[in-house]
Coordinates of C-alpha atoms in Angstrom, one line a residue:
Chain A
X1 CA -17.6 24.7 7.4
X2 CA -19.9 22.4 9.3
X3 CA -21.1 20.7 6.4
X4 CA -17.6 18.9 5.8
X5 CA -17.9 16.7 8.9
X6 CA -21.6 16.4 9.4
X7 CA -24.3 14.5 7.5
X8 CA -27.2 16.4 7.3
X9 CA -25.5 19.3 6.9
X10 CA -23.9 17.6 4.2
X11 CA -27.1 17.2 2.8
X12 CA -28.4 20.3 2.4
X13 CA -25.5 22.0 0.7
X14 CA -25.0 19.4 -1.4
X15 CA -28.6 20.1 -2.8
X16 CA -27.9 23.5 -3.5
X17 CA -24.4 23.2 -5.7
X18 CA -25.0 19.6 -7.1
X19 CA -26.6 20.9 -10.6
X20 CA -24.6 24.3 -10.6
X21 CA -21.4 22.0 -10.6
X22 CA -22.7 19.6 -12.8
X23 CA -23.5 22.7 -15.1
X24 CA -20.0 24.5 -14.7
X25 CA -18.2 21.1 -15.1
X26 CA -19.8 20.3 -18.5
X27 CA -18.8 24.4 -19.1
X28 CA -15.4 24.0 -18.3
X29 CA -14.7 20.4 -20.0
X30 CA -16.3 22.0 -23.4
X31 CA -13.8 25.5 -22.8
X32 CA -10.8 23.1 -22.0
X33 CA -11.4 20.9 -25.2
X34 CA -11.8 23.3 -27.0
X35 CA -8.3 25.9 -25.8
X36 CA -6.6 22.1 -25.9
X37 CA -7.3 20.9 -29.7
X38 CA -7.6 24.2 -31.1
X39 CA -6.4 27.7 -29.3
X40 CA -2.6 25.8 -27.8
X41 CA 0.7 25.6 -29.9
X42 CA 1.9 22.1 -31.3
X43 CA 5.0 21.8 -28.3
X44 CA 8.4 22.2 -30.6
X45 CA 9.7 18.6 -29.6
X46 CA 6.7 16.4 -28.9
X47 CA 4.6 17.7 -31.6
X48 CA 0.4 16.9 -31.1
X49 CA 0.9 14.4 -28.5
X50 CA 1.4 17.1 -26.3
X51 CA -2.1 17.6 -26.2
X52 CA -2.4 14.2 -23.8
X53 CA -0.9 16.7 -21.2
X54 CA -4.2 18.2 -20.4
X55 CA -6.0 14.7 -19.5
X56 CA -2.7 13.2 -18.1
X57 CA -1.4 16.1 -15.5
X58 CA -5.1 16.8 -14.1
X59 CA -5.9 13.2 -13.8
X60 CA -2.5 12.3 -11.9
X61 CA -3.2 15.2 -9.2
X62 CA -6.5 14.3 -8.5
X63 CA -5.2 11.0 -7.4
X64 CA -3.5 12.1 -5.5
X65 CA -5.5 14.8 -4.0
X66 CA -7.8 12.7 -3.7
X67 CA -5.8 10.4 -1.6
X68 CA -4.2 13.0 0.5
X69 CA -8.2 13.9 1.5
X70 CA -8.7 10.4 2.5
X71 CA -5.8 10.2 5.0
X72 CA -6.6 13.7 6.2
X73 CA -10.2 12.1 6.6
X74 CA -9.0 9.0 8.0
X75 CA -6.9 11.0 11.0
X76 CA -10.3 13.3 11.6
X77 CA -12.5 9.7 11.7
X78 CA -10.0 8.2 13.8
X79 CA -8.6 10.5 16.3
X80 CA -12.2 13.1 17.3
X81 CA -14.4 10.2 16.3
X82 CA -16.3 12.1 12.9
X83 CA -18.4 8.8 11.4
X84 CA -18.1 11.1 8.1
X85 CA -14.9 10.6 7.1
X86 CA -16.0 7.0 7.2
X87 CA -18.3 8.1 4.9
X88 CA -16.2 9.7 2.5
X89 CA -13.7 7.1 2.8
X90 CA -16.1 4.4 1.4
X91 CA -17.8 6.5 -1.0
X92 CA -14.4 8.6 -2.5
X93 CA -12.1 5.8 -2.8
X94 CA -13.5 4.2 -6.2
X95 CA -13.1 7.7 -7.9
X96 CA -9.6 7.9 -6.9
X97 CA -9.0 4.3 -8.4
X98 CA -11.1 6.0 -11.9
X99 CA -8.7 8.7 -11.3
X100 CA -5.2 7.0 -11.4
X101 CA -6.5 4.6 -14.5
X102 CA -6.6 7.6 -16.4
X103 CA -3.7 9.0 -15.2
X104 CA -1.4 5.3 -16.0
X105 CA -3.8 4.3 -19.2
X106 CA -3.2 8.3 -21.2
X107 CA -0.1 8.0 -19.7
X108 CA 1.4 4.9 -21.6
X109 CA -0.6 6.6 -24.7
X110 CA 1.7 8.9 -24.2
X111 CA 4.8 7.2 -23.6
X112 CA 4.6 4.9 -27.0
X113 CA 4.8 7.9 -29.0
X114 CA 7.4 10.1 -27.2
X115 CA 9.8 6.8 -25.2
X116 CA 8.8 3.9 -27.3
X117 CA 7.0 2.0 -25.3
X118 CA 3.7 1.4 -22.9
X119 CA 5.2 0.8 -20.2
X120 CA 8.5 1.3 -18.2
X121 CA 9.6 -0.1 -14.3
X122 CA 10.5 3.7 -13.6
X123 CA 10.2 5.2 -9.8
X124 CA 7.4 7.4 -11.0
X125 CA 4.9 4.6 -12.7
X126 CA 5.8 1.7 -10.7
X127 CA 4.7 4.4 -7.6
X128 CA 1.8 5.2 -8.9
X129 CA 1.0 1.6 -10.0
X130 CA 1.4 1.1 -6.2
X131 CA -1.0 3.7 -5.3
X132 CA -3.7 2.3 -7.7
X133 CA -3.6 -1.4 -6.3
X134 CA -3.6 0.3 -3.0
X135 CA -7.3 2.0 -4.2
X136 CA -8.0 -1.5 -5.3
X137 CA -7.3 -2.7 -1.4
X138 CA -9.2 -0.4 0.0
X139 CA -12.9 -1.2 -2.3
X140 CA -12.2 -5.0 -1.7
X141 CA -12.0 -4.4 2.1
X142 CA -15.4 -2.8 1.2
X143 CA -16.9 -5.8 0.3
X144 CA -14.9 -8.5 2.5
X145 CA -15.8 -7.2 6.0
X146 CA -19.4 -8.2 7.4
X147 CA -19.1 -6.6 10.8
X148 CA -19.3 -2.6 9.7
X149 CA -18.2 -1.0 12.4
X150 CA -14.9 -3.1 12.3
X151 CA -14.8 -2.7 8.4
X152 CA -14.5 1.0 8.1
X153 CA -11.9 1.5 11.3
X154 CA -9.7 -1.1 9.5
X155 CA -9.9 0.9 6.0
X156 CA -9.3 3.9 7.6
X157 CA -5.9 2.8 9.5
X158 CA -4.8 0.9 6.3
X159 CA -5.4 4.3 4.9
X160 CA -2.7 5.8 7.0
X161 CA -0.1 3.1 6.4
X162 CA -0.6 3.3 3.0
X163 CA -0.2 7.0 3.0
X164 CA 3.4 6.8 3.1
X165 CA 3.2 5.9 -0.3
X166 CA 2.5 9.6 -1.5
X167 CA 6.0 11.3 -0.6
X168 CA 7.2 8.6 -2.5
X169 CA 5.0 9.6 -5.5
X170 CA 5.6 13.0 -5.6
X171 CA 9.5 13.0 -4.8
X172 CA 10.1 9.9 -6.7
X173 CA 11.2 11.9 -9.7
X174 CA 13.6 14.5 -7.8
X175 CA 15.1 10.9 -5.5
X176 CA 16.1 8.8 -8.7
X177 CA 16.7 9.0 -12.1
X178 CA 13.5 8.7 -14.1
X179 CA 12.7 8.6 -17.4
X180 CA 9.4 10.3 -16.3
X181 CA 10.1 14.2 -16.3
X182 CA 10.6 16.2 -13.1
X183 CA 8.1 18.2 -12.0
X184 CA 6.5 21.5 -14.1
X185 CA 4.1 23.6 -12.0
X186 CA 4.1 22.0 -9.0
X187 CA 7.5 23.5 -7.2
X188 CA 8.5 26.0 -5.6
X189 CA 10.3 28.5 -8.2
X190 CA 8.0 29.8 -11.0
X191 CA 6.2 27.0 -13.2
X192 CA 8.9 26.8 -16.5
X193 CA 5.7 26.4 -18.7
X194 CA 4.5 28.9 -21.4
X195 CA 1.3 30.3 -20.4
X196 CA -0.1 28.8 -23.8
X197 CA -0.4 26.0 -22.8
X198 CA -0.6 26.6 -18.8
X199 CA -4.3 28.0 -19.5
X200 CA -5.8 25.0 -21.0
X201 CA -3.9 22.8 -18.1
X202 CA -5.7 25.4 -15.5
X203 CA -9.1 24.8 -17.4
X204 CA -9.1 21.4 -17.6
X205 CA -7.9 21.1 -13.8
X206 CA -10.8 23.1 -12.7
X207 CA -13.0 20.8 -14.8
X208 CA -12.1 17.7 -13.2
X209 CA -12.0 18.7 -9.9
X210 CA -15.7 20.0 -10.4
X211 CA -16.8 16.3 -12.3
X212 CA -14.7 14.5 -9.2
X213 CA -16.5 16.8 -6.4
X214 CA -20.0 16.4 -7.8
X215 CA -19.8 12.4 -8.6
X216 CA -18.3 12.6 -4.9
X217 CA -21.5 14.4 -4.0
X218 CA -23.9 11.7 -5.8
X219 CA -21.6 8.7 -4.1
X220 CA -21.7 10.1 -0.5
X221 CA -25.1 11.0 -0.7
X222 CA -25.9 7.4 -1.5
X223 CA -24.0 6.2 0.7
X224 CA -25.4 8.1 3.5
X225 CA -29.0 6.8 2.7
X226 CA -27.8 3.1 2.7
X227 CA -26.3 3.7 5.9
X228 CA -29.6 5.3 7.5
X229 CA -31.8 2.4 6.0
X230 CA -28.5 -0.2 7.6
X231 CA -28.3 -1.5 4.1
X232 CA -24.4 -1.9 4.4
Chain B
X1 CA 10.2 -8.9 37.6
X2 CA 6.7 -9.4 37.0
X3 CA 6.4 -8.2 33.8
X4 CA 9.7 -10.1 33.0
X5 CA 8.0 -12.9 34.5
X6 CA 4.9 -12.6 31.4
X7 CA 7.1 -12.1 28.6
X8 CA 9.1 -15.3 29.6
X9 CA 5.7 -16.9 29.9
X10 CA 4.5 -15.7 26.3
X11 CA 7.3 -16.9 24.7
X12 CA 7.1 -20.4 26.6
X13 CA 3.9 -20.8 25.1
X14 CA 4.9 -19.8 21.9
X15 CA 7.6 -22.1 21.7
X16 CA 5.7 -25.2 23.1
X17 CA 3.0 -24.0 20.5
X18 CA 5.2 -24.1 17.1
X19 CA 7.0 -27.5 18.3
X20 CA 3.5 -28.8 18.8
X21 CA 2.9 -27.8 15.0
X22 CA 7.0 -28.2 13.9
X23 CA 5.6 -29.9 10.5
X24 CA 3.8 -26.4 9.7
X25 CA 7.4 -24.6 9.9
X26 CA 8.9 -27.6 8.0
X27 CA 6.2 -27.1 5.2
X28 CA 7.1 -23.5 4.7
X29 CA 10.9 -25.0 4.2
X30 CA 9.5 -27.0 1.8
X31 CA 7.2 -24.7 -0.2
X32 CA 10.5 -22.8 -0.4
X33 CA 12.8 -25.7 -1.8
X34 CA 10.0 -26.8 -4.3
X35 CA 9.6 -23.5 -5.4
X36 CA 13.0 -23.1 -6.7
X37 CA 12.8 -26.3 -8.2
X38 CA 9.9 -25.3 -10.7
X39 CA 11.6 -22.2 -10.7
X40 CA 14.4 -24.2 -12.3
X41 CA 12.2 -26.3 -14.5
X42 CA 10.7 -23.5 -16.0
X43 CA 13.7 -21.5 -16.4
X44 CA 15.6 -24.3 -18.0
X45 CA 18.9 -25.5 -16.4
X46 CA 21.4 -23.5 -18.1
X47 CA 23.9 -22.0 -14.9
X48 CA 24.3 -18.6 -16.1
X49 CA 20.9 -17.7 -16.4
X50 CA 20.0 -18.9 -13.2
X51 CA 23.2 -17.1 -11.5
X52 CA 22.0 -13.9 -13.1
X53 CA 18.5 -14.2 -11.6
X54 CA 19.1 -16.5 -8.9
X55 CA 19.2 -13.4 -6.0
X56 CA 15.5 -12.5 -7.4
X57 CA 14.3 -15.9 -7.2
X58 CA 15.2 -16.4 -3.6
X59 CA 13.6 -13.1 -2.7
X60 CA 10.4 -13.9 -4.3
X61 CA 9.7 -17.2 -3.0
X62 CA 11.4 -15.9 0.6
X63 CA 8.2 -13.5 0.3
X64 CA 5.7 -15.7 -1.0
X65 CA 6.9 -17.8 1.8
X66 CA 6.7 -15.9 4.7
X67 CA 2.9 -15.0 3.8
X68 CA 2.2 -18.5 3.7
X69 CA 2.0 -18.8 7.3
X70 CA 0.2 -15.3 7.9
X71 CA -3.0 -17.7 8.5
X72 CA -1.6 -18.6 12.0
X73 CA -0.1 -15.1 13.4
X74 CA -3.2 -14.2 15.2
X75 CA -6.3 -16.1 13.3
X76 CA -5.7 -19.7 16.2
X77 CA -5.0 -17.4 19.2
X78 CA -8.0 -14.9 18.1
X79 CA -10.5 -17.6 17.6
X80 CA -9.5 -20.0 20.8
X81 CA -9.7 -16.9 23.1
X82 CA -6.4 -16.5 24.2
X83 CA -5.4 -13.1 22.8
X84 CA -8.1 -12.1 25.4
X85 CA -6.3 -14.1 28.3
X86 CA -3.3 -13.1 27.3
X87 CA -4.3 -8.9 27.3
X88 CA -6.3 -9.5 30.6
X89 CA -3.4 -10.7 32.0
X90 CA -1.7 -7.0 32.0
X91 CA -0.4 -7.0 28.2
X92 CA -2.0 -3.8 26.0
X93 CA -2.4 -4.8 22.7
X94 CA 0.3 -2.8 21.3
X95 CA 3.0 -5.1 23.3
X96 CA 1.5 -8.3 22.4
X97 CA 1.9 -7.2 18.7
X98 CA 5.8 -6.8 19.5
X99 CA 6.1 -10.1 21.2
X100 CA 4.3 -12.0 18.6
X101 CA 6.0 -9.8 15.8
X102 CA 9.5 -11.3 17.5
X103 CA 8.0 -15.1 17.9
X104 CA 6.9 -14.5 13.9
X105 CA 10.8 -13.8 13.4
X106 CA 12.0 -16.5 15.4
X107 CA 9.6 -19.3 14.3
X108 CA 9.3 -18.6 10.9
X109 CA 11.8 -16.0 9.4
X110 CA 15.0 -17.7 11.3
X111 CA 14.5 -21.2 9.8
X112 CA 14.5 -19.6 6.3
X113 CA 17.9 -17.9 7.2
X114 CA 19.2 -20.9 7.9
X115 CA 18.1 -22.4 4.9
X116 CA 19.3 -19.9 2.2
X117 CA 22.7 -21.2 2.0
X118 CA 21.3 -24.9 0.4
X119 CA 19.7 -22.8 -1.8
X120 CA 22.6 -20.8 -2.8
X121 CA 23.9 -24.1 -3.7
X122 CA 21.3 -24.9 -5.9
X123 CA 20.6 -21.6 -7.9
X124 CA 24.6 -21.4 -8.2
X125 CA 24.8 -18.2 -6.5
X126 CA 28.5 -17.1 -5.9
X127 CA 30.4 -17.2 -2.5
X128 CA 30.2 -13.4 -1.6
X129 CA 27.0 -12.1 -2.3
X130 CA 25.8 -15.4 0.2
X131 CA 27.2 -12.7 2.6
X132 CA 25.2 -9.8 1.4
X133 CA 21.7 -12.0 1.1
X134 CA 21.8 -12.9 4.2
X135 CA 22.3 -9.6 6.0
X136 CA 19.5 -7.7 3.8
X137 CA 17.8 -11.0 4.6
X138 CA 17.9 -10.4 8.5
X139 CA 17.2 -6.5 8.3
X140 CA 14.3 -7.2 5.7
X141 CA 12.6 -10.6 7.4
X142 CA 12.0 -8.5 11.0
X143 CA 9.9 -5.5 8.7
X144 CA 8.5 -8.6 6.9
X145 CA 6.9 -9.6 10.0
X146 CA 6.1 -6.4 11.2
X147 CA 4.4 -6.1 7.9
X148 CA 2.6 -9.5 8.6
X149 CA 1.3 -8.9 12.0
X150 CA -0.6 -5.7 10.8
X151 CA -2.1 -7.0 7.8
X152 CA -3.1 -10.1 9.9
X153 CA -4.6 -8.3 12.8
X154 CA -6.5 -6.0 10.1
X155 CA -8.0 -9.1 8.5
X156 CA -8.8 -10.9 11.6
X157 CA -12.7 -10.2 11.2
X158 CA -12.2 -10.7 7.6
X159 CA -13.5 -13.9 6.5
X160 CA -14.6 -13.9 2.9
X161 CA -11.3 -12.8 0.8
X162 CA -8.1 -13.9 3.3
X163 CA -5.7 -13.2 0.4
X164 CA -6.0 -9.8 1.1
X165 CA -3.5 -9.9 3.7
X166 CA -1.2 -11.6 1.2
X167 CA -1.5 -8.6 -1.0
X168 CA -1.2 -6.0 1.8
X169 CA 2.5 -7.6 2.5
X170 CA 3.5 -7.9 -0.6
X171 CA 2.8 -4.7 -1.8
X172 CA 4.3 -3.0 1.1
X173 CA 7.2 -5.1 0.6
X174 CA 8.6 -3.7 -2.8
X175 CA 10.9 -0.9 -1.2
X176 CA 12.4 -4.0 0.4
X177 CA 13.1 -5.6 -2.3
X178 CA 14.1 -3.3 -4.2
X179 CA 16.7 -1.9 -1.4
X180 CA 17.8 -5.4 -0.8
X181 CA 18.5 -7.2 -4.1
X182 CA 20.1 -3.9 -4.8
X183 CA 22.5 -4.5 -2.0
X184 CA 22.9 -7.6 -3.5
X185 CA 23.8 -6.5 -7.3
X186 CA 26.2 -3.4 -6.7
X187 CA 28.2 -4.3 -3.8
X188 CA 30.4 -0.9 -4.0
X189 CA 27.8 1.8 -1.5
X190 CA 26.8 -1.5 1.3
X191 CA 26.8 1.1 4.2
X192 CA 24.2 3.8 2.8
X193 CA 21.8 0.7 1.2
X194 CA 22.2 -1.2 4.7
X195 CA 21.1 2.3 6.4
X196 CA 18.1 2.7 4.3
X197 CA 16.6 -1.0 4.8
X198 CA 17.3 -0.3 8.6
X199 CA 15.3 3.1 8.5
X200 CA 12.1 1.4 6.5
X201 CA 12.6 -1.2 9.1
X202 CA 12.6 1.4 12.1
X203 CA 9.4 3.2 10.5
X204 CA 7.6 -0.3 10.1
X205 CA 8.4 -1.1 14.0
X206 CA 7.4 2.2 14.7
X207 CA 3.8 1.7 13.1
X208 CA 3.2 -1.9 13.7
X209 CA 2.5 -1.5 17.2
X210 CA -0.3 1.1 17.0
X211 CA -2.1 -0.4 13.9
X212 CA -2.0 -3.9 14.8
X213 CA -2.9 -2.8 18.2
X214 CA -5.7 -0.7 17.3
X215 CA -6.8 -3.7 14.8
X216 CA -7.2 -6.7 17.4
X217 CA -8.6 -4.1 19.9
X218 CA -11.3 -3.4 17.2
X219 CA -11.6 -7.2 16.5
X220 CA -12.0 -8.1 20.2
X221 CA -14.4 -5.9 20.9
X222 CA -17.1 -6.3 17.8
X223 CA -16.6 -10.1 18.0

């Protein structure tokens, strides 16, 4: 597991699974399009739209997945002194803003149809509205900081404070009334959704996981190299 | 009694520093008064509108306010040298974040506590909730500036995009807000509302020390 906290190492596993991933990805997006528009039921309330699920749900835990890796990168950087999660912290955090835009934007696709509007101040999106201007915070400090060394220490701690954002994300639907739904799959009891439509969710999770690790890949790889020639 | 001895010291200095600059205090005020006054302008002066949003508009420009002056928490001090004095003296970074942190409150947050009344006045905010505001107001100004001395310390180095730090407040700030114009607006559970500004503001104390710490010591040392 050496190769998720040093650079060269990095390097040459990255080479290996870059194009498998890339490959599997494009696999897996083309299976999950397919078992969402065609082989899953019409849901009995929602009708079609349901079918927004399968961009929305994946979309929404990768931002915060991704988010959680950062902190958990951020403590590593800070605390044993690992100049890679540095590294991932600069290169990962644009994705994770990508990530959350499709998660609000399909989102209030979704709510027109189903609450009548775009947009509601609800614990659940105003949370995650937070958690998107705090991706924005963290690729201005990117850019705003000439001295790097102080630059990426300062990220990385306004990283941690900003962290306490995610409990708030993921309970905010269990602490207050929301319009948004409580949670599905991701509790404790058994997931209370038919296996129908669970497989195309699964699919489609796997998918962008594999399109978020290998643009990752590409990212850190870059910014490795810019670092090594003291571009940045 | 040493130690005592530097605290008493620090906040000397302080003092004699801020009445040197009382105008810059006084603006704040100011910014705060004409604010309310476009506020009204804008609005239109009919009194039950302004009644109904008149708690909101006083928080908002209380914020906007407060990160007015987030310039001058440790930018002067960091640039003139003295931070360094002041930690090779014997105080770790940590503590001089608590000290300023409490100079922030007294020289900035206390002159806008006693200038909420005038404008309950204005915006024709009722008798009883002037209560209320200004008790969420005395919980909420301390994490304000606990909130202000971090995201000033982490932009110390910063010198191309300062209203970062501005941002970095204010979106901290919303569970603030919320809890405290909430107080405000249903006055029947006070206690449990009052208990959960006071825990945000015990987890804020608890952080600001460390990251702000951690900040300047990073900002003294690659200067």
């Amino acid at each position: 597991m050496k190769f998720l906290v040093n650079p060269g190492k990095f390097n040459e596993i990255a080479d290996y699974i870059f194009k498998p991933l890339l490959f599997l990805s494009f696999i897996f997006f083309a299976l999950g399009l397919l078992f969402s528009f065609y082989l899953s039921p019409d849901d009995y309330q929602q009708g079609s739209t349901v079918r927004i699920m399968y961009v929305h749900v994946p979309s929404a835990w990768l931002a915060l997945l991704t988010y959680a890796i950062m902190t958990f990168y951020s403590i590593m950087a800070l605390a044993f002194r690992i100049p890679f999660g540095f590294i991932f912290n600069t290169a990962v955090a644009p994705i994770g803003a990508v990530f959350t835009l499709i998660c609000i934007i399909s989102g209030s696709l979704w709510g027109k149809p189903m609450w009548g509007t775009w947009w509601v101040w609800d614990a659940r999106l105003t949370s995650v509205a937070i958690l998107f201007i705090i991706y924005l915070i963290i690729i201005f400090m990117n850019y705003s900081f000439e001295n790097r060394i102080v630059r990426e220490k300062v990220i990385a701690i306004f990283i941690l404070v900003g962290s306490v954002n995610l409990p708030i994300v993921k309970f905010s639907v269990d602490w207050w009334n929301t319009l948004h739904q409580p949670a599905t799959i991701s509790k404790l009891s058994k997931p209370s959704i038919d296996s129908s439509m669970m497989t195309p969710l699964i699919i489609m999770t796997l998918a962008f996981i594999m399109i978020g690790i290998a643009i990752a890949i590409l990212r850190i790889k870059t910014e490795i190299i810019s670092r090594k020639s003291n571009l940045s | 009694m040493k130690f005592l001895n530097k605290i008493i010291f620090f906040y000397f200095r302080e003092y004699k520093l801020n009445m040197s600059g009382v105008q810059d205090i006084l603006t704040n005020i100011i910014f705060f008064f004409v604010s309310i006054f476009i506020f009204i302008f804008s609005i239109g002066p009919d009194k039950e509108t302004i009644s109904l949003i008149g708690v909101g508009i006083v928080w908002t420009l209380l914020l906007l306010s407060s990160t007015l002056s987030l310039r001058k928490f440790y930018q002067d001090d960091f640039e003139n040298g003295n931070l360094l004095i002041i930690h090779l003296n014997g105080l770790s970074f940590g503590f001089i974040a608590i000290l300023k942190t409490f100079s922030h409150f007294l020289f900035v947050q206390v002159p806008f506590l006693l200038s909420i009344p005038i404008a309950c006045v204005l915006l024709n905010i009722a008798n009883d909730k002037l209560f209320y505001l200004l008790t969420s107001f005395g919980i909420a100004s301390l994490t304000l500036s606990c909130l202000g001395s971090i995201s000033s310390s982490m932009n110390l180095m910063n010198q191309r995009n300062y209203l970062l730090g501005s941002v970095i407040v204010m979106i901290f700030s919303v569970p603030i807000i919320i809890f405290s114009v909430s107080i405000i607006n249903m006055e029947e559970n006070f206690n449990s509302l009052i208990n959960i500004l006071f825990g945000i503001l015990l987890i804020v104390f608890a952080i600001n020390p460390w990251a702000s710490g951690l900040c300047l010591k990073l900002s003294l040392e690659n200067n």
